[in-house]
Amino acid sequence: MPDTPTPPAGTPTPPSGTPVPPPVILGDEPGSFPHAVLAERHPAIIRQVRDAFPYDPAVHRALDALLESCLKGVVEPLPADAHDAGRWREWGLDAYAGRSWFEVPWLWSESYFYRRLLDAVGYFGSGVWRGIDPFQPFKRAELDAPETAEELAALDALRPRPAAERARALLHGSLWGNRADLGFRLSDADAETRDAAPGLVADDGEALWALLPAGRRTPGTVCLIADNAGRELVPDLLLAAHLLEQGRAGRVVLHVKPYPYYVSDATPADVVDALRTLTTAPGEAAAYGRRLWAATADGTLAVRAHPFAAAPLPYADLPPDLRAEFAAADLTIVKGDLNYRRLVGDRRWPPTTPFADTVGYFPGPVAALRTLKSEVITGLTGATESALDAAEGGNWRTAGTHALIQVRG
């Protein structure tokens, strides 16, 4: 059987010279990180969602059925009248229906779990729960947390600093903001408070800024593929504001998910919540918020929610319209762990595989900002890999205490 879903019609073939990819990651190995996500994290998410809303008996029965399916059952088709049934068939559903969740590509089974969870809570239905984000209480709590206010207050001290220092601080704020991922914290309660590593496992920060010099006469477009909502989305928006303010970009296109996904992934509604959090904060945070709000009005900040943003496929299978958009951009910044897995391919790459080789298919310059929360990693030196393994075993790959900035121009 194939180890990846059949790509959508018209998907380009990666160029020659791209390395022969290793096997995709499955969740069928007990004790492995992917197996724990499927067997432990997903049931925990079902329980958390169940407790967060006063759902009716029908929703409780649907959540019970999903839990049973995840632990002991098989992948089931979408309801016959699902609005996106045809799209999911193109994304591989026909090939994987009837197989264990643990025996299909991990990226695919994770994504399909969230699609089925939305069915269970009536998100796409015609009842009272239609369109209600099952993760909204957790996202809102992130924005209302005292830590968010403290981080926004730090902007007051940052404003008088030299532009280069502000640029680095905002870039690293966006990078390390990924530690606020709610889904990650469900399986590692101490992740947010654990000390971050003082250095990065890979740091192409200077290469990133070289692609976006300040004060250009005709700055172009930067695409920013967001990851999580809440306390991560706020620093992403601050980074976007800096790019516009300093003339590093004439336009920023923020790509978010079209519907709730992976517990805390950002949707258009989450962008609005984050902007309101900024505009109602005191001091410099409010000034950032007003500039961003105005940027949406004049089009220099645009929000996109393409269906492919929630696809269970790697970015090698980008549809033609997104390929064209990213090809025309000065730079596409890809945020977070899930997007990194989709960017390089959710495969068992040797860590020393050059990052540029794994993203050779990408249609334009691309940068990855990611805190490490899963096993996939590329672009390390042999010395870095050996030192990390000696100091931490394999934990450095998933603990959220290490990060990277990788660029292919």
PDB file of N, CA and C in Angstrom, residues 271-352:
ATOM      1  N   VAL A 271      -7.435  35.704  14.798  1.00  0.00           N
ATOM      2  CA  VAL A 271      -6.712  36.922  14.414  1.00  0.00           C
ATOM      3  C   VAL A 271      -7.433  38.148  14.966  1.00  0.00           C
ATOM      4  N   VAL A 272      -8.742  38.169  14.849  1.00  0.00           N
ATOM      5  CA  VAL A 272      -9.518  39.295  15.378  1.00  0.00           C
ATOM      6  C   VAL A 272      -9.328  39.406  16.886  1.00  0.00           C
ATOM      7  N   ASP A 273      -9.392  38.282  17.601  1.00  0.00           N
ATOM      8  CA  ASP A 273      -9.208  38.312  19.052  1.00  0.00           C
ATOM      9  C   ASP A 273      -7.822  38.839  19.423  1.00  0.00           C
ATOM     10  N   ALA A 274      -6.802  38.409  18.682  1.00  0.00           N
ATOM     11  CA  ALA A 274      -5.447  38.860  18.985  1.00  0.00           C
ATOM     12  C   ALA A 274      -5.301  40.355  18.715  1.00  0.00           C
ATOM     13  N   LEU A 275      -5.872  40.831  17.630  1.00  0.00           N
ATOM     14  CA  LEU A 275      -5.802  42.262  17.338  1.00  0.00           C
ATOM     15  C   LEU A 275      -6.534  43.087  18.392  1.00  0.00           C
ATOM     16  N   ARG A 276      -7.670  42.595  18.854  1.00  0.00           N
ATOM     17  CA  ARG A 276      -8.391  43.313  19.911  1.00  0.00           C
ATOM     18  C   ARG A 276      -7.602  43.310  21.211  1.00  0.00           C
ATOM     19  N   THR A 277      -6.903  42.217  21.491  1.00  0.00           N
ATOM     20  CA  THR A 277      -6.063  42.178  22.682  1.00  0.00           C
ATOM     21  C   THR A 277      -4.980  43.247  22.608  1.00  0.00           C
ATOM     22  N   LEU A 278      -4.385  43.415  21.434  1.00  0.00           N
ATOM     23  CA  LEU A 278      -3.360  44.439  21.269  1.00  0.00           C
ATOM     24  C   LEU A 278      -3.949  45.837  21.386  1.00  0.00           C
ATOM     25  N   THR A 279      -5.039  46.096  20.695  1.00  0.00           N
ATOM     26  CA  THR A 279      -5.576  47.463  20.666  1.00  0.00           C
ATOM     27  C   THR A 279      -6.126  47.914  22.010  1.00  0.00           C
ATOM     28  N   THR A 280      -6.507  46.980  22.863  1.00  0.00           N
ATOM     29  CA  THR A 280      -7.045  47.348  24.180  1.00  0.00           C
ATOM     30  C   THR A 280      -5.990  47.284  25.278  1.00  0.00           C
ATOM     31  N   ALA A 281      -4.765  46.931  24.923  1.00  0.00           N
ATOM     32  CA  ALA A 281      -3.683  46.886  25.910  1.00  0.00           C
ATOM     33  C   ALA A 281      -3.127  48.293  26.114  1.00  0.00           C
ATOM     34  N   PRO A 282      -2.452  48.530  27.225  1.00  0.00           N
ATOM     35  CA  PRO A 282      -1.845  49.850  27.427  1.00  0.00           C
ATOM     36  C   PRO A 282      -0.537  49.990  26.667  1.00  0.00           C
ATOM     37  N   GLY A 283      -0.096  51.213  26.525  1.00  0.00           N
ATOM     38  CA  GLY A 283       1.242  51.494  26.040  1.00  0.00           C
ATOM     39  C   GLY A 283       1.481  51.147  24.589  1.00  0.00           C
ATOM     40  N   GLU A 284       2.690  50.707  24.311  1.00  0.00           N
ATOM     41  CA  GLU A 284       3.143  50.459  22.957  1.00  0.00           C
ATOM     42  C   GLU A 284       2.357  49.343  22.279  1.00  0.00           C
ATOM     43  N   ALA A 285       1.860  48.385  23.049  1.00  0.00           N
ATOM     44  CA  ALA A 285       1.079  47.290  22.463  1.00  0.00           C
ATOM     45  C   ALA A 285      -0.125  47.832  21.702  1.00  0.00           C
ATOM     46  N   ALA A 286      -0.791  48.837  22.277  1.00  0.00           N
ATOM     47  CA  ALA A 286      -1.950  49.415  21.607  1.00  0.00           C
ATOM     48  C   ALA A 286      -1.552  50.112  20.312  1.00  0.00           C
ATOM     49  N   ALA A 287      -0.396  50.731  20.304  1.00  0.00           N
ATOM     50  CA  ALA A 287       0.065  51.383  19.080  1.00  0.00           C
ATOM     51  C   ALA A 287       0.298  50.348  17.977  1.00  0.00           C
ATOM     52  N   TYR A 288       0.910  49.228  18.350  1.00  0.00           N
ATOM     53  CA  TYR A 288       1.067  48.135  17.387  1.00  0.00           C
ATOM     54  C   TYR A 288      -0.302  47.679  16.885  1.00  0.00           C
ATOM     55  N   GLY A 289      -1.237  47.513  17.809  1.00  0.00           N
ATOM     56  CA  GLY A 289      -2.565  47.060  17.426  1.00  0.00           C
ATOM     57  C   GLY A 289      -3.247  48.003  16.455  1.00  0.00           C
ATOM     58  N   ARG A 290      -3.128  49.305  16.700  1.00  0.00           N
ATOM     59  CA  ARG A 290      -3.768  50.282  15.808  1.00  0.00           C
ATOM     60  C   ARG A 290      -3.128  50.240  14.424  1.00  0.00           C
ATOM     61  N   ARG A 291      -1.802  50.100  14.377  1.00  0.00           N
ATOM     62  CA  ARG A 291      -1.131  50.036  13.073  1.00  0.00           C
ATOM     63  C   ARG A 291      -1.564  48.793  12.306  1.00  0.00           C
ATOM     64  N   LEU A 292      -1.685  47.675  13.006  1.00  0.00           N
ATOM     65  CA  LEU A 292      -2.104  46.449  12.340  1.00  0.00           C
ATOM     66  C   LEU A 292      -3.550  46.527  11.888  1.00  0.00           C
ATOM     67  N   TRP A 293      -4.401  47.117  12.707  1.00  0.00           N
ATOM     68  CA  TRP A 293      -5.815  47.266  12.342  1.00  0.00           C
ATOM     69  C   TRP A 293      -5.926  48.126  11.080  1.00  0.00           C
ATOM     70  N   ALA A 294      -5.160  49.199  11.038  1.00  0.00           N
ATOM     71  CA  ALA A 294      -5.169  50.057   9.851  1.00  0.00           C
ATOM     72  C   ALA A 294      -4.596  49.323   8.644  1.00  0.00           C
ATOM     73  N   ALA A 295      -3.608  48.468   8.877  1.00  0.00           N
ATOM     74  CA  ALA A 295      -3.003  47.728   7.769  1.00  0.00           C
ATOM     75  C   ALA A 295      -3.993  46.759   7.133  1.00  0.00           C
ATOM     76  N   THR A 296      -4.885  46.189   7.929  1.00  0.00           N
ATOM     77  CA  THR A 296      -5.903  45.320   7.343  1.00  0.00           C
ATOM     78  C   THR A 296      -6.873  46.139   6.491  1.00  0.00           C
ATOM     79  N   ALA A 297      -7.130  47.365   6.909  1.00  0.00           N
ATOM     80  CA  ALA A 297      -8.068  48.219   6.173  1.00  0.00           C
ATOM     81  C   ALA A 297      -7.490  48.665   4.839  1.00  0.00           C
ATOM     82  N   ASP A 298      -6.176  48.914   4.785  1.00  0.00           N
ATOM     83  CA  ASP A 298      -5.594  49.374   3.513  1.00  0.00           C
ATOM     84  C   ASP A 298      -4.984  48.242   2.695  1.00  0.00           C
ATOM     85  N   GLY A 299      -5.076  47.015   3.213  1.00  0.00           N
ATOM     86  CA  GLY A 299      -4.638  45.855   2.439  1.00  0.00           C
ATOM     87  C   GLY A 299      -3.187  45.484   2.581  1.00  0.00           C
ATOM     88  N   THR A 300      -2.425  46.235   3.374  1.00  0.00           N
ATOM     89  CA  THR A 300      -1.019  45.861   3.542  1.00  0.00           C
ATOM     90  C   THR A 300      -0.851  44.679   4.507  1.00  0.00           C
ATOM     91  N   LEU A 301      -1.896  44.384   5.262  1.00  0.00           N
ATOM     92  CA  LEU A 301      -1.960  43.124   6.014  1.00  0.00           C
ATOM     93  C   LEU A 301      -3.225  42.407   5.563  1.00  0.00           C
ATOM     94  N   ALA A 302      -3.056  41.247   4.959  1.00  0.00           N
ATOM     95  CA  ALA A 302      -4.190  40.453   4.472  1.00  0.00           C
ATOM     96  C   ALA A 302      -4.217  39.123   5.211  1.00  0.00           C
ATOM     97  N   VAL A 303      -5.399  38.588   5.401  1.00  0.00           N
ATOM     98  CA  VAL A 303      -5.580  37.300   6.067  1.00  0.00           C
ATOM     99  C   VAL A 303      -6.169  36.322   5.067  1.00  0.00           C
ATOM    100  N   ARG A 304      -5.560  35.141   4.970  1.00  0.00           N
ATOM    101  CA  ARG A 304      -6.027  34.090   4.076  1.00  0.00           C
ATOM    102  C   ARG A 304      -6.318  32.840   4.893  1.00  0.00           C
ATOM    103  N   ALA A 305      -7.330  32.088   4.467  1.00  0.00           N
ATOM    104  CA  ALA A 305      -7.674  30.814   5.119  1.00  0.00           C
ATOM    105  C   ALA A 305      -7.975  29.789   4.027  1.00  0.00           C
ATOM    106  N   HIS A 306      -6.952  29.369   3.346  1.00  0.00           N
ATOM    107  CA  HIS A 306      -7.084  28.433   2.225  1.00  0.00           C
ATOM    108  C   HIS A 306      -7.411  27.037   2.751  1.00  0.00           C
ATOM    109  N   PRO A 307      -8.274  26.275   2.072  1.00  0.00           N
ATOM    110  CA  PRO A 307      -8.575  24.912   2.545  1.00  0.00           C
ATOM    111  C   PRO A 307      -7.339  24.044   2.732  1.00  0.00           C
ATOM    112  N   PHE A 308      -6.296  24.252   1.923  1.00  0.00           N
ATOM    113  CA  PHE A 308      -5.097  23.430   2.041  1.00  0.00           C
ATOM    114  C   PHE A 308      -4.372  23.655   3.360  1.00  0.00           C
ATOM    115  N   ALA A 309      -4.657  24.766   4.038  1.00  0.00           N
ATOM    116  CA  ALA A 309      -4.018  25.016   5.330  1.00  0.00           C
ATOM    117  C   ALA A 309      -4.353  23.938   6.340  1.00  0.00           C
ATOM    118  N   ALA A 310      -5.497  23.273   6.170  1.00  0.00           N
ATOM    119  CA  ALA A 310      -5.903  22.197   7.080  1.00  0.00           C
ATOM    120  C   ALA A 310      -5.878  20.841   6.376  1.00  0.00           C
ATOM    121  N   ALA A 311      -5.068  20.717   5.346  1.00  0.00           N
ATOM    122  CA  ALA A 311      -4.954  19.443   4.629  1.00  0.00           C
ATOM    123  C   ALA A 311      -3.999  18.512   5.366  1.00  0.00           C
ATOM    124  N   PRO A 312      -4.159  17.193   5.199  1.00  0.00           N
ATOM    125  CA  PRO A 312      -3.274  16.228   5.855  1.00  0.00           C
ATOM    126  C   PRO A 312      -2.063  15.889   5.000  1.00  0.00           C
ATOM    127  N   LEU A 313      -1.605  16.849   4.203  1.00  0.00           N
ATOM    128  CA  LEU A 313      -0.580  16.601   3.200  1.00  0.00           C
ATOM    129  C   LEU A 313       0.630  17.506   3.407  1.00  0.00           C
ATOM    130  N   PRO A 314       1.797  17.090   2.927  1.00  0.00           N
ATOM    131  CA  PRO A 314       2.976  17.962   2.975  1.00  0.00           C
ATOM    132  C   PRO A 314       2.852  19.088   1.962  1.00  0.00           C
ATOM    133  N   TYR A 315       3.670  20.118   2.137  1.00  0.00           N
ATOM    134  CA  TYR A 315       3.631  21.248   1.223  1.00  0.00           C
ATOM    135  C   TYR A 315       4.173  20.905  -0.158  1.00  0.00           C
ATOM    136  N   ALA A 316       4.806  19.767  -0.316  1.00  0.00           N
ATOM    137  CA  ALA A 316       5.188  19.321  -1.652  1.00  0.00           C
ATOM    138  C   ALA A 316       3.963  19.148  -2.537  1.00  0.00           C
ATOM    139  N   ASP A 317       2.786  18.989  -1.928  1.00  0.00           N
ATOM    140  CA  ASP A 317       1.534  18.810  -2.665  1.00  0.00           C
ATOM    141  C   ASP A 317       0.720  20.100  -2.733  1.00  0.00           C
ATOM    142  N   LEU A 318       1.385  21.252  -2.646  1.00  0.00           N
ATOM    143  CA  LEU A 318       0.685  22.535  -2.733  1.00  0.00           C
ATOM    144  C   LEU A 318      -0.175  22.607  -3.983  1.00  0.00           C
ATOM    145  N   PRO A 319      -1.416  23.114  -3.865  1.00  0.00           N
ATOM    146  CA  PRO A 319      -2.228  23.320  -5.060  1.00  0.00           C
ATOM    147  C   PRO A 319      -1.674  24.481  -5.885  1.00  0.00           C
ATOM    148  N   PRO A 320      -2.043  24.553  -7.147  1.00  0.00           N
ATOM    149  CA  PRO A 320      -1.439  25.552  -8.041  1.00  0.00           C
ATOM    150  C   PRO A 320      -1.585  26.998  -7.577  1.00  0.00           C
ATOM    151  N   ASP A 321      -2.734  27.359  -6.981  1.00  0.00           N
ATOM    152  CA  ASP A 321      -2.901  28.763  -6.595  1.00  0.00           C
ATOM    153  C   ASP A 321      -1.961  29.153  -5.466  1.00  0.00           C
ATOM    154  N   LEU A 322      -1.740  28.260  -4.502  1.00  0.00           N
ATOM    155  CA  LEU A 322      -0.792  28.572  -3.429  1.00  0.00           C
ATOM    156  C   LEU A 322       0.644  28.555  -3.939  1.00  0.00           C
ATOM    157  N   ARG A 323       0.952  27.624  -4.830  1.00  0.00           N
ATOM    158  CA  ARG A 323       2.293  27.622  -5.423  1.00  0.00           C
ATOM    159  C   ARG A 323       2.584  28.959  -6.088  1.00  0.00           C
ATOM    160  N   ALA A 324       1.616  29.476  -6.818  1.00  0.00           N
ATOM    161  CA  ALA A 324       1.816  30.750  -7.500  1.00  0.00           C
ATOM    162  C   ALA A 324       1.996  31.890  -6.499  1.00  0.00           C
ATOM    163  N   GLU A 325       1.216  31.870  -5.430  1.00  0.00           N
ATOM    164  CA  GLU A 325       1.324  32.938  -4.423  1.00  0.00           C
ATOM    165  C   GLU A 325       2.677  32.917  -3.736  1.00  0.00           C
ATOM    166  N   PHE A 326       3.131  31.738  -3.336  1.00  0.00           N
ATOM    167  CA  PHE A 326       4.419  31.643  -2.643  1.00  0.00           C
ATOM    168  C   PHE A 326       5.582  31.915  -3.603  1.00  0.00           C
ATOM    169  N   ALA A 327       5.413  31.557  -4.873  1.00  0.00           N
ATOM    170  CA  ALA A 327       6.468  31.833  -5.849  1.00  0.00           C
ATOM    171  C   ALA A 327       6.666  33.331  -6.040  1.00  0.00           C
ATOM    172  N   ALA A 328       5.584  34.100  -5.930  1.00  0.00           N
ATOM    173  CA  ALA A 328       5.660  35.544  -6.151  1.00  0.00           C
ATOM    174  C   ALA A 328       6.127  36.302  -4.915  1.00  0.00           C
ATOM    175  N   ALA A 329       6.164  35.670  -3.755  1.00  0.00           N
ATOM    176  CA  ALA A 329       6.525  36.352  -2.507  1.00  0.00           C
ATOM    177  C   ALA A 329       8.037  36.513  -2.392  1.00  0.00           C
ATOM    178  N   ASP A 330       8.464  37.599  -1.729  1.00  0.00           N
ATOM    179  CA  ASP A 330       9.883  37.767  -1.421  1.00  0.00           C
ATOM    180  C   ASP A 330      10.362  36.680  -0.462  1.00  0.00           C
ATOM    181  N   LEU A 331       9.456  36.277   0.444  1.00  0.00           N
ATOM    182  CA  LEU A 331       9.792  35.244   1.414  1.00  0.00           C
ATOM    183  C   LEU A 331       8.496  34.683   1.978  1.00  0.00           C
ATOM    184  N   THR A 332       8.468  33.370   2.203  1.00  0.00           N
ATOM    185  CA  THR A 332       7.393  32.727   2.948  1.00  0.00           C
ATOM    186  C   THR A 332       7.972  32.245   4.270  1.00  0.00           C
ATOM    187  N   ILE A 333       7.420  32.719   5.372  1.00  0.00           N
ATOM    188  CA  ILE A 333       7.857  32.316   6.704  1.00  0.00           C
ATOM    189  C   ILE A 333       6.876  31.266   7.214  1.00  0.00           C
ATOM    190  N   VAL A 334       7.393  30.105   7.551  1.00  0.00           N
ATOM    191  CA  VAL A 334       6.572  28.973   7.973  1.00  0.00           C
ATOM    192  C   VAL A 334       6.772  28.792   9.473  1.00  0.00           C
ATOM    193  N   LYS A 335       5.697  28.962  10.231  1.00  0.00           N
ATOM    194  CA  LYS A 335       5.771  28.941  11.681  1.00  0.00           C
ATOM    195  C   LYS A 335       5.362  27.581  12.258  1.00  0.00           C
ATOM    196  N   GLY A 336       6.090  27.145  13.288  1.00  0.00           N
ATOM    197  CA  GLY A 336       5.609  26.079  14.137  1.00  0.00           C
ATOM    198  C   GLY A 336       6.004  24.675  13.719  1.00  0.00           C
ATOM    199  N   ASP A 337       5.696  23.748  14.619  1.00  0.00           N
ATOM    200  CA  ASP A 337       6.130  22.365  14.460  1.00  0.00           C
ATOM    201  C   ASP A 337       5.350  21.634  13.380  1.00  0.00           C
ATOM    202  N   LEU A 338       4.040  21.738  13.389  1.00  0.00           N
ATOM    203  CA  LEU A 338       3.245  21.057  12.376  1.00  0.00           C
ATOM    204  C   LEU A 338       3.594  21.558  10.984  1.00  0.00           C
ATOM    205  N   ASN A 339       3.702  22.863  10.818  1.00  0.00           N
ATOM    206  CA  ASN A 339       4.049  23.400   9.506  1.00  0.00           C
ATOM    207  C   ASN A 339       5.444  22.973   9.076  1.00  0.00           C
ATOM    208  N   TYR A 340       6.356  22.803  10.034  1.00  0.00           N
ATOM    209  CA  TYR A 340       7.686  22.296   9.686  1.00  0.00           C
ATOM    210  C   TYR A 340       7.592  20.872   9.165  1.00  0.00           C
ATOM    211  N   ARG A 341       6.786  20.046   9.835  1.00  0.00           N
ATOM    212  CA  ARG A 341       6.588  18.669   9.371  1.00  0.00           C
ATOM    213  C   ARG A 341       6.030  18.659   7.958  1.00  0.00           C
ATOM    214  N   ARG A 342       5.102  19.534   7.678  1.00  0.00           N
ATOM    215  CA  ARG A 342       4.535  19.615   6.334  1.00  0.00           C
ATOM    216  C   ARG A 342       5.546  20.174   5.332  1.00  0.00           C
ATOM    217  N   LEU A 343       6.428  21.057   5.784  1.00  0.00           N
ATOM    218  CA  LEU A 343       7.395  21.686   4.892  1.00  0.00           C
ATOM    219  C   LEU A 343       8.469  20.703   4.436  1.00  0.00           C
ATOM    220  N   VAL A 344       9.075  19.987   5.369  1.00  0.00           N
ATOM    221  CA  VAL A 344      10.167  19.074   5.001  1.00  0.00           C
ATOM    222  C   VAL A 344       9.659  17.674   4.687  1.00  0.00           C
ATOM    223  N   GLY A 345       8.394  17.396   4.996  1.00  0.00           N
ATOM    224  CA  GLY A 345       7.857  16.055   4.843  1.00  0.00           C
ATOM    225  C   GLY A 345       7.959  15.326   6.167  1.00  0.00           C
ATOM    226  N   ASP A 346       6.854  14.737   6.612  1.00  0.00           N
ATOM    227  CA  ASP A 346       6.812  14.099   7.936  1.00  0.00           C
ATOM    228  C   ASP A 346       7.445  12.712   7.841  1.00  0.00           C
ATOM    229  N   ARG A 347       8.764  12.705   7.685  1.00  0.00           N
ATOM    230  CA  ARG A 347       9.516  11.484   7.415  1.00  0.00           C
ATOM    231  C   ARG A 347      10.705  11.360   8.359  1.00  0.00           C
ATOM    232  N   ARG A 348      11.270  10.184   8.377  1.00  0.00           N
ATOM    233  CA  ARG A 348      12.396   9.921   9.281  1.00  0.00           C
ATOM    234  C   ARG A 348      13.715  10.345   8.632  1.00  0.00           C
ATOM    235  N   TRP A 349      13.836  11.644   8.398  1.00  0.00           N
ATOM    236  CA  TRP A 349      15.060  12.180   7.819  1.00  0.00           C
ATOM    237  C   TRP A 349      16.226  12.021   8.799  1.00  0.00           C
ATOM    238  N   PRO A 350      17.396  11.641   8.351  1.00  0.00           N
ATOM    239  CA  PRO A 350      18.587  11.808   9.187  1.00  0.00           C
ATOM    240  C   PRO A 350      18.735  13.285   9.525  1.00  0.00           C
ATOM    241  N   PRO A 351      19.000  13.631  10.777  1.00  0.00           N
ATOM    242  CA  PRO A 351      19.041  15.057  11.143  1.00  0.00           C
ATOM    243  C   PRO A 351      20.052  15.882  10.356  1.00  0.00           C
ATOM    244  N   THR A 352      21.073  15.238   9.799  1.00  0.00           N
ATOM    245  CA  THR A 352      22.076  15.990   9.038  1.00  0.00           C
ATOM    246  C   THR A 352      21.684  16.190   7.577  1.00  0.00           C
TER     247      THR A 352
END
